[in-house]
Each structure stands twice: as C-alpha cells, then as structure tokens.
Short mmCIF file of C-alpha atoms and ligand atoms in Angstrom, two decimals:
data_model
loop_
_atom_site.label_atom_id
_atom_site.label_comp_id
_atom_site.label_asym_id
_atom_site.label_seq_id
_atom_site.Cartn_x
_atom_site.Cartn_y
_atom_site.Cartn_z
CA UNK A 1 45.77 204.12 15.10
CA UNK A 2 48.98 203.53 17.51
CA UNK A 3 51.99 204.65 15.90
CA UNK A 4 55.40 202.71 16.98
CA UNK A 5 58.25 204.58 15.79
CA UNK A 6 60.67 202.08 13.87
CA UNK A 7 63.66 203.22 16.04
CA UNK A 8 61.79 201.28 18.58
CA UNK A 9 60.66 198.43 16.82
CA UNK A 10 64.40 198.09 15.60
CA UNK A 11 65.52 198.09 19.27
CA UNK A 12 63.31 195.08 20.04
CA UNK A 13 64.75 193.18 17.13
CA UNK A 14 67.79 194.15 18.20
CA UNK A 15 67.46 192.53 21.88
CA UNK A 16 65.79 189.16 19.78
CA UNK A 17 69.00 189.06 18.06
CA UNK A 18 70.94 188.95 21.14
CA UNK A 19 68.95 186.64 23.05
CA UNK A 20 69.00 183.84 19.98
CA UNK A 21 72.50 182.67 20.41
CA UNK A 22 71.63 181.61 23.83
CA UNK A 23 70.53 178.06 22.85
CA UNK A 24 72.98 175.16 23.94
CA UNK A 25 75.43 174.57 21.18
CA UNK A 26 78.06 172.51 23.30
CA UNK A 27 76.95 169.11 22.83
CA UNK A 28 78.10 167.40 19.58
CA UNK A 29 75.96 164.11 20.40
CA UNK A 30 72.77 166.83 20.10
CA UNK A 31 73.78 167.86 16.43
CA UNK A 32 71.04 167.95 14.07
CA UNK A 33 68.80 168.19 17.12
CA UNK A 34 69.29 171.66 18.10
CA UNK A 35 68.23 174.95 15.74
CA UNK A 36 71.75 176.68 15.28
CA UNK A 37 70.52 178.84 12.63
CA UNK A 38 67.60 180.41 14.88
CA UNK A 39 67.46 184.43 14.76
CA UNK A 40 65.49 187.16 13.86
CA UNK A 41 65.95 186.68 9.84
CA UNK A 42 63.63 188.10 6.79
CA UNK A 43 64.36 184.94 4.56
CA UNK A 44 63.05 181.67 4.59
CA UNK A 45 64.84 178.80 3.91
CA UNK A 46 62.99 178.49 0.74
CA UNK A 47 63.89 182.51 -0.27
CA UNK A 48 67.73 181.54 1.21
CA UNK A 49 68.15 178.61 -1.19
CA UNK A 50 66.66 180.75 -4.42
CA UNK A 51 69.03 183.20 -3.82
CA UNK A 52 71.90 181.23 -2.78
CA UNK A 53 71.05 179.36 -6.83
CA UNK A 54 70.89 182.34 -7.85
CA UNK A 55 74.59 183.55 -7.15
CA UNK A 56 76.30 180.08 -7.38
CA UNK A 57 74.88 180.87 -10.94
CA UNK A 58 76.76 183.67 -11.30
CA UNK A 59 80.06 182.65 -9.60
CA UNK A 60 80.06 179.71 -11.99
CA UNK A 61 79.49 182.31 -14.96
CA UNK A 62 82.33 184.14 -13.42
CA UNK A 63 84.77 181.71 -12.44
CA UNK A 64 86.79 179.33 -13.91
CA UNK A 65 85.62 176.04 -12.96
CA UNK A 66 87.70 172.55 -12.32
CA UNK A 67 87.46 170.59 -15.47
CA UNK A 68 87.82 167.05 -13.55
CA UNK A 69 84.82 164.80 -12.10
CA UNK A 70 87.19 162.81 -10.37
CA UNK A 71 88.35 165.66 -8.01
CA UNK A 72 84.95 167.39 -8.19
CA UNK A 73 83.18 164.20 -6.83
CA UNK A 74 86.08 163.25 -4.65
CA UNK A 75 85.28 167.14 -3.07
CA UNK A 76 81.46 166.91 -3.35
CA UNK A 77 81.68 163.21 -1.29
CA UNK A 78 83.56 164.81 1.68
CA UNK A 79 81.58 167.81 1.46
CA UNK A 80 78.25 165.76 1.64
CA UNK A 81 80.01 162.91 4.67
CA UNK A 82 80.19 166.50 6.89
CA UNK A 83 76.91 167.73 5.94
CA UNK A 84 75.17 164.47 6.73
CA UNK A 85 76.99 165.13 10.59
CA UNK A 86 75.79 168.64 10.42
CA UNK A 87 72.79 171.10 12.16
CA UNK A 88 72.45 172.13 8.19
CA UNK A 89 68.81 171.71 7.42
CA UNK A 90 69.57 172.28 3.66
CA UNK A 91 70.91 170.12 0.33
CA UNK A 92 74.65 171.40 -0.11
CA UNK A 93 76.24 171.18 -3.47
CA UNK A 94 80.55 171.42 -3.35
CA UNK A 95 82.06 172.68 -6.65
CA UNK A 96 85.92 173.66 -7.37
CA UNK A 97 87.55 176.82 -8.78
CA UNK A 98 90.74 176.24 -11.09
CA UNK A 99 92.80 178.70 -9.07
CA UNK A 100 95.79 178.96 -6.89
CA UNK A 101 94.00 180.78 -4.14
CA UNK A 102 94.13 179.27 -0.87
CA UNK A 103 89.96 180.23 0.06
CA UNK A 104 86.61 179.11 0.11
CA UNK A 105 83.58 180.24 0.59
CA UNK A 106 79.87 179.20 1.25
CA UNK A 107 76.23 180.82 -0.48
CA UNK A 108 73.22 181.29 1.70
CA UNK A 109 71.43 178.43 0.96
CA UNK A 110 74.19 175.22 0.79
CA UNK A 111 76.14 176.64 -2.49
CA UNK A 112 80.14 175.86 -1.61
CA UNK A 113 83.14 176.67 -3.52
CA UNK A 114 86.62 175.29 -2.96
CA UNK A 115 89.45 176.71 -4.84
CA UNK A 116 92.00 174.47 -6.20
CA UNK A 117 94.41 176.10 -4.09
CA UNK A 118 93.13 174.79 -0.90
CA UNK A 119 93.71 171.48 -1.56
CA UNK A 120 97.18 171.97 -2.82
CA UNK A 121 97.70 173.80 0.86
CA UNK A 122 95.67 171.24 2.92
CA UNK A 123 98.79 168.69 3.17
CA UNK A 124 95.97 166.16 4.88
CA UNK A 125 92.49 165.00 4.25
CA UNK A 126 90.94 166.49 8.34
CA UNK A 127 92.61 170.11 7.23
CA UNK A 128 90.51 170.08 4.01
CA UNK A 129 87.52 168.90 6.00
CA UNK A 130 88.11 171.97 8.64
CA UNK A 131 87.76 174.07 6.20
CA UNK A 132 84.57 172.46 4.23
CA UNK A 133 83.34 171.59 7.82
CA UNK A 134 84.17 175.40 8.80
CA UNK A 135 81.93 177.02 5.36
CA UNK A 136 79.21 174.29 6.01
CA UNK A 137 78.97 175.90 9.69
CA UNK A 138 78.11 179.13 8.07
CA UNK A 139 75.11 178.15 6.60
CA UNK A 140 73.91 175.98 9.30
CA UNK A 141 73.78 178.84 11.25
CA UNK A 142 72.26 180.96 8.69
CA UNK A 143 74.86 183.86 9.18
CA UNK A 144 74.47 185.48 5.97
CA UNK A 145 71.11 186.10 5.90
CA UNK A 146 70.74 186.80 9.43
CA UNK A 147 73.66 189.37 8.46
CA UNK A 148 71.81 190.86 6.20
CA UNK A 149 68.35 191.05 8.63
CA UNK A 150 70.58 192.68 10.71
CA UNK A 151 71.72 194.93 8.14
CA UNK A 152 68.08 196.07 7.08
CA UNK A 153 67.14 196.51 10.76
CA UNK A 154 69.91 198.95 11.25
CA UNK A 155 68.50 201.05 8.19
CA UNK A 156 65.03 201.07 9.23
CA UNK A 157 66.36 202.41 11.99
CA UNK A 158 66.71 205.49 10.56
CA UNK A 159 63.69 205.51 7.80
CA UNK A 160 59.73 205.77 8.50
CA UNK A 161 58.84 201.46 8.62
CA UNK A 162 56.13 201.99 5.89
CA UNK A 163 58.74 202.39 3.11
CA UNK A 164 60.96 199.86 4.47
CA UNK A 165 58.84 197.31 4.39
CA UNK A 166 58.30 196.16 0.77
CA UNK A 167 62.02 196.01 0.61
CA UNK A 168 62.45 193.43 3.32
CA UNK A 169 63.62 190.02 1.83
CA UNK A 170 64.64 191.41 -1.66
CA UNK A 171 67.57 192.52 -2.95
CA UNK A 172 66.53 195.28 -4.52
CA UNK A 173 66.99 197.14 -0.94
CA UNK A 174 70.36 196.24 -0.75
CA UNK A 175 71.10 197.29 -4.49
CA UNK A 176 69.77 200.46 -3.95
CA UNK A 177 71.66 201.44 -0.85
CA UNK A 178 74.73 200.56 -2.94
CA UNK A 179 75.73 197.51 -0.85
CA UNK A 180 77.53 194.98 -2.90
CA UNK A 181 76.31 191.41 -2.81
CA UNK A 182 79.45 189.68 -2.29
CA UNK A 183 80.27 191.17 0.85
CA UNK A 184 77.14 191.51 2.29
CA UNK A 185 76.80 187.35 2.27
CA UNK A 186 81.00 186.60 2.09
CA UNK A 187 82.21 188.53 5.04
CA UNK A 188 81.29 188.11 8.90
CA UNK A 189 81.66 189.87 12.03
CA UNK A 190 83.60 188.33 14.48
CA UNK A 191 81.43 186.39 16.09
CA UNK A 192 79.79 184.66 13.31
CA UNK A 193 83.24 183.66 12.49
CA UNK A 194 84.01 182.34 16.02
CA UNK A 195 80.80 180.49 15.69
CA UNK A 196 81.82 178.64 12.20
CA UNK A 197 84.82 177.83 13.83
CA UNK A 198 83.30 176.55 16.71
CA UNK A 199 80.64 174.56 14.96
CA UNK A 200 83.07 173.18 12.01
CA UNK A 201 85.60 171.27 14.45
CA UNK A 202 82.17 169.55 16.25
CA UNK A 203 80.61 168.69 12.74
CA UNK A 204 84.32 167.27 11.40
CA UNK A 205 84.42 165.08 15.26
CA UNK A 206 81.02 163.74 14.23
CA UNK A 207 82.05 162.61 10.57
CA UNK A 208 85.18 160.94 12.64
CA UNK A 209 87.82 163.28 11.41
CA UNK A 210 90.31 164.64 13.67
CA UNK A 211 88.88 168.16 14.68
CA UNK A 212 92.69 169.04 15.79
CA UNK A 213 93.07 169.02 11.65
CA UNK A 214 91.25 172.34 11.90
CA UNK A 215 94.26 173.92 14.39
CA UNK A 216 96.99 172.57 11.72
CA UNK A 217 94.96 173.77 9.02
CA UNK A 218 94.52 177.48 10.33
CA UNK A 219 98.41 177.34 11.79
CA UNK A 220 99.23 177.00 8.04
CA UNK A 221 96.69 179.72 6.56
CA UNK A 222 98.45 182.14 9.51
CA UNK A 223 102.22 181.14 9.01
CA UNK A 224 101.41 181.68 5.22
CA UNK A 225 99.51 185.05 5.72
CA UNK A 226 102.75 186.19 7.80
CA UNK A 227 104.77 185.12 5.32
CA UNK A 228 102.99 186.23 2.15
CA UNK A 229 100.20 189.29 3.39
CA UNK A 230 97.34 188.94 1.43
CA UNK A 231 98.05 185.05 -0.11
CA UNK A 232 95.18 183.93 2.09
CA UNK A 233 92.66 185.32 0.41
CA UNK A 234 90.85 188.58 1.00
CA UNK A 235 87.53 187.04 1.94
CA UNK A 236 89.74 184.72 4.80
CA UNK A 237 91.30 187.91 5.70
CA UNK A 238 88.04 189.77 6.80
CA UNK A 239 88.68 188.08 9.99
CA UNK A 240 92.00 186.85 9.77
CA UNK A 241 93.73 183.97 11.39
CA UNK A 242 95.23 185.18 14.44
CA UNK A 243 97.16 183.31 17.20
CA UNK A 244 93.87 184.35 19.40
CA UNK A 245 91.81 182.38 17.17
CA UNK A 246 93.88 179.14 16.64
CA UNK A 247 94.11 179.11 20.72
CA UNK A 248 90.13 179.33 21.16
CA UNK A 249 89.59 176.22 18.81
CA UNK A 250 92.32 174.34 20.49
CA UNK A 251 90.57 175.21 23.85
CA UNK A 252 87.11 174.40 22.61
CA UNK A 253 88.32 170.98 21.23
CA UNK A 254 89.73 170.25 24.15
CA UNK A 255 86.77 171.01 26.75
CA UNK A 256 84.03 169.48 24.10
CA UNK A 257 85.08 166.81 22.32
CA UNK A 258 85.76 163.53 24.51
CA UNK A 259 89.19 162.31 22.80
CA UNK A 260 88.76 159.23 20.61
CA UNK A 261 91.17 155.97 20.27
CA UNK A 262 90.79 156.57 16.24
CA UNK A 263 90.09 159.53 13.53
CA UNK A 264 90.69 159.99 10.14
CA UNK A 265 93.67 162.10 9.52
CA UNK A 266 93.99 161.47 5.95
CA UNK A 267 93.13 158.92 3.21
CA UNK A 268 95.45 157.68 0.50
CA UNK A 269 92.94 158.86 -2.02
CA UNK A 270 93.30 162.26 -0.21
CA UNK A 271 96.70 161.85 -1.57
CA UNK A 272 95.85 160.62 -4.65
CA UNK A 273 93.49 163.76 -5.41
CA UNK A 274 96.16 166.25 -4.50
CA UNK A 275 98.75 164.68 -6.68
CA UNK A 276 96.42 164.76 -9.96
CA UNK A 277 95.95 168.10 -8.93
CA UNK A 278 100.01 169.07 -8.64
CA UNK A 279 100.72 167.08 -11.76
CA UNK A 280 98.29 169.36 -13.64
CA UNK A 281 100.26 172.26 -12.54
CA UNK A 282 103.39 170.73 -13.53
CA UNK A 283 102.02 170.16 -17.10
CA UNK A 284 100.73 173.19 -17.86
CA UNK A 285 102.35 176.28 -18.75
CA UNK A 286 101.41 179.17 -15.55
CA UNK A 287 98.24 180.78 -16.19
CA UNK A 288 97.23 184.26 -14.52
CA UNK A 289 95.08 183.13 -12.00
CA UNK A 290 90.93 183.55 -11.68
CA UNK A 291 90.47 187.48 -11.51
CA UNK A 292 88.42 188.29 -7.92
CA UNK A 293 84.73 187.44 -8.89
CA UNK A 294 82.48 190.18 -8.77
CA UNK A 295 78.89 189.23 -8.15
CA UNK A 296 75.56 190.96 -8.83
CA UNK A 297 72.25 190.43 -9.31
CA UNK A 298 69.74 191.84 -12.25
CA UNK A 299 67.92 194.08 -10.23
CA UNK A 300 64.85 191.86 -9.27
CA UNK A 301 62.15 192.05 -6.72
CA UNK A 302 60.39 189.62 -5.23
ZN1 LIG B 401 84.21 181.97 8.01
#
C-alpha cells in the first residue's frame, strides 16, 4: 500500500484552487455560459442548497422578518430579474429583515436577506440592485462553500487523511473545531469579495440597470462608514468599502461594459416601496433594532 502524506495531497488541492479562477470571466454577453463557481469544493449543489435551507431556517427563527408582501415581492421580483441575468445555476429566494441596518447577506445555496435598512439607504432602484446583484455574485461563484473546502484542506493539513475524511461535507467538522457557522459562510477574503463585486456590476448591465449604481451605492456605504464606524454593518465591514475598492469597479465598468444609450436608474415604484417603508418608521414608536443573529446548527452529520 502507497502512503501519500495529506500535507501533500493538501498541496495539490491547494495549486487546483489557484488554477480555477483562471477561466474567462470578462465577457458579460457569455453569462450563464461560463462555470464561475468552478473550484475544488466538498459540496454539491444539492448538499449547498440543503444547507443553505437549513440556515435561512434559522435566520428566519432568529430574525425579525418584514411583515409586508408588497415590499417582500417588490424585493423578491428584482432579486429574481438579476438572477435570471446571472451565472447562478440555483433557485434564489429574497426575503427582508425589519431592521435599520444598512447589510445583506447571501446563504450557500440562493437564500438572500435584505435588511430594511438598505432600502431606506439605496436612494435609487440600480444601488439596491448592486447590492442584490453583488450577494447573488456570491453564490454564483460558490464562495462559501469553496471557503469552507478551503478551510478543511488547511486542517487536513495538519491531521492523518483517514480521520479527516468522514468529516468532509458535514458540519459536524466545523462544529467541532469550534468554528462558528455564520462566519465561516458570511465573511470572505479579499478576493472573493473583489470577485462579487466584479461579477454583480456585469449581472446588474445584463438585467439593463446602470452598473455605475453599484459605485454610488458603495460611495454611500463608505461616506456613511466614515461618518458613523461600524453603521455599515459588521458582516460589510469584513472587507470594508475602501476608496481602493470603489476605484476598481469604476475601472472594471469602464473597460467591460460597452456604454448603453439607456438603463434603468430607478423606477417610480422603487420610490413608491421606499416611501411605505419611511412612513412605517414615521408611525411607529422606535424599536431597538434586530439583535446580531447568531446561527447554529443541531449538531448533524450527514
Ligand atoms: Zn460580499
């Protein structure tokens, strides 16, 4: 019997990893065509979508949800419009947390959330789409649970293969090494984020918005983070919205995406969504706001 020590077998996984984002990713007409979310990763799209249920489940246990179909389907329509000009190869469901916070974020699998607060902050209809557009990138390109392949090859690293394998694809591994769910799927490296960001503005030029909605919209999440440290939320602020940032997507919109005569910069029901929205604040007396969700899993194995 040949033995290959895991250190090894990590280090070709490793150079896999690096060799997968070479595929061409510069061509909006080619979206849907080309396999953005290709990488060395332990889930299937099937085991990405359980588990993605699985904690949308618990954030809407956690969370306080928006009490209004007319803003929820409103959300869900623009959210699907994107999708439908996206590389995403899975059903996406959009749903709204009643709170202030200016964030977002996306579940492995298709499982968005959009805070109230975003859509307060999002003065026009192409900044809310960067920012849908932006999450829906995310799990297009699979980062989460490529994130967390990449976190299980770095500890096999270090431990003899044969007891690291049953854990592969489960979350019991990641439970027992004390890793906390949230992060491990909510908060990327750099490039992942450069990626989303990269991705987003093509998939809101397909669905005819104004990809230059996406600079305005992370000029305002900056100015506002400058102003008020720590108002964007924490999960933004991972990566946070830096002048270096705002600059590459200007530059990438402009060597990409032919200009067009028309976009959509904003609708009146755009308008008409964000003002039910204000006037609920106004007739309401303040509220503390959602508490930060905390999310685990029972433990469970496959
Ligand atoms: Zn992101």
């Amino acid at each position: 019997m040949r033995c290959i020590p895991a250190v090894v077998t990590a280090g070709l996984l490793a150079a896999a990893l690096l060799s997968a984002g070479d595929q061409k990713k510069d061509d909006p007409s080619q979206i849907g065509n080309r396999d953005v979310g290709k990488g060395v990763n332990f889930y299937s799209l099937e085991k990405e979508m359980a588990l993605g249920r699985q904690l949308a489940q618990e954030v809407k246990r956690q969370a306080k949800m928006l009490d209004d179909p007319i803003v929820n389907e409103f959300v869900n329509r623009v959210g699907q419009n994107l999708v439908r000009n996206s590389d995403a190869k899975v059903p996406f469901t959009f749903q709204v947390i009643d709170g202030p916070e200016v964030n977002a974020f996306a579940l492995p699998g298709g499982y968005v959330f959009v805070y109230a607060g975003l859509l307060k902050m999002a003065d026009e209809e192409d900044e809310f789409a960067a920012v849908l557009a932006h999450e829906i990138a995310h799990v297009a390109a699979r980062h989460m649970t490529r994130q967390a392949t990449r976190q299980q090859i770095a500890r096999i690293g270090s431990i003899p293969l044969g007891i690291a394998l049953p854990g592969w694809g489960g979350v019991a591994a990641w439970q027992g090494a004390g890793l906390g769910i949230p992060m491990t799927f909510l908060s990327f490296d750099r490039r992942d984020e450069a990626e989303a960001d990269y991705l987003g503005v093509q998939y809101m030029y397909a669905a005819g918005y104004d990809p230059n909605g996406a600079v305005s919209m992370f000029e305002k999440m900056e100015a506002l983070e400058r102003k008020d440290p720590g108002a964007v939320s924490r999960l933004f602020s991972t990566h946070p919205m830096d002048a270096e940032r705002i600059g590459k997507t200007q530059q990438e919109i402009n060597r990409i995406l032919p200009s067009r005569a028309e976009y959509v910069v904003t609708t009146s029901e755009y308008a008409g969504i964000r003002e039910r929205l204000l006037a609920r604040d106004n007739n309401r007396k303040p509220e503390t706001s959602t508490p930060h969700l905390k999310i685990s899993l029972g433990a469970k194995d496959e």
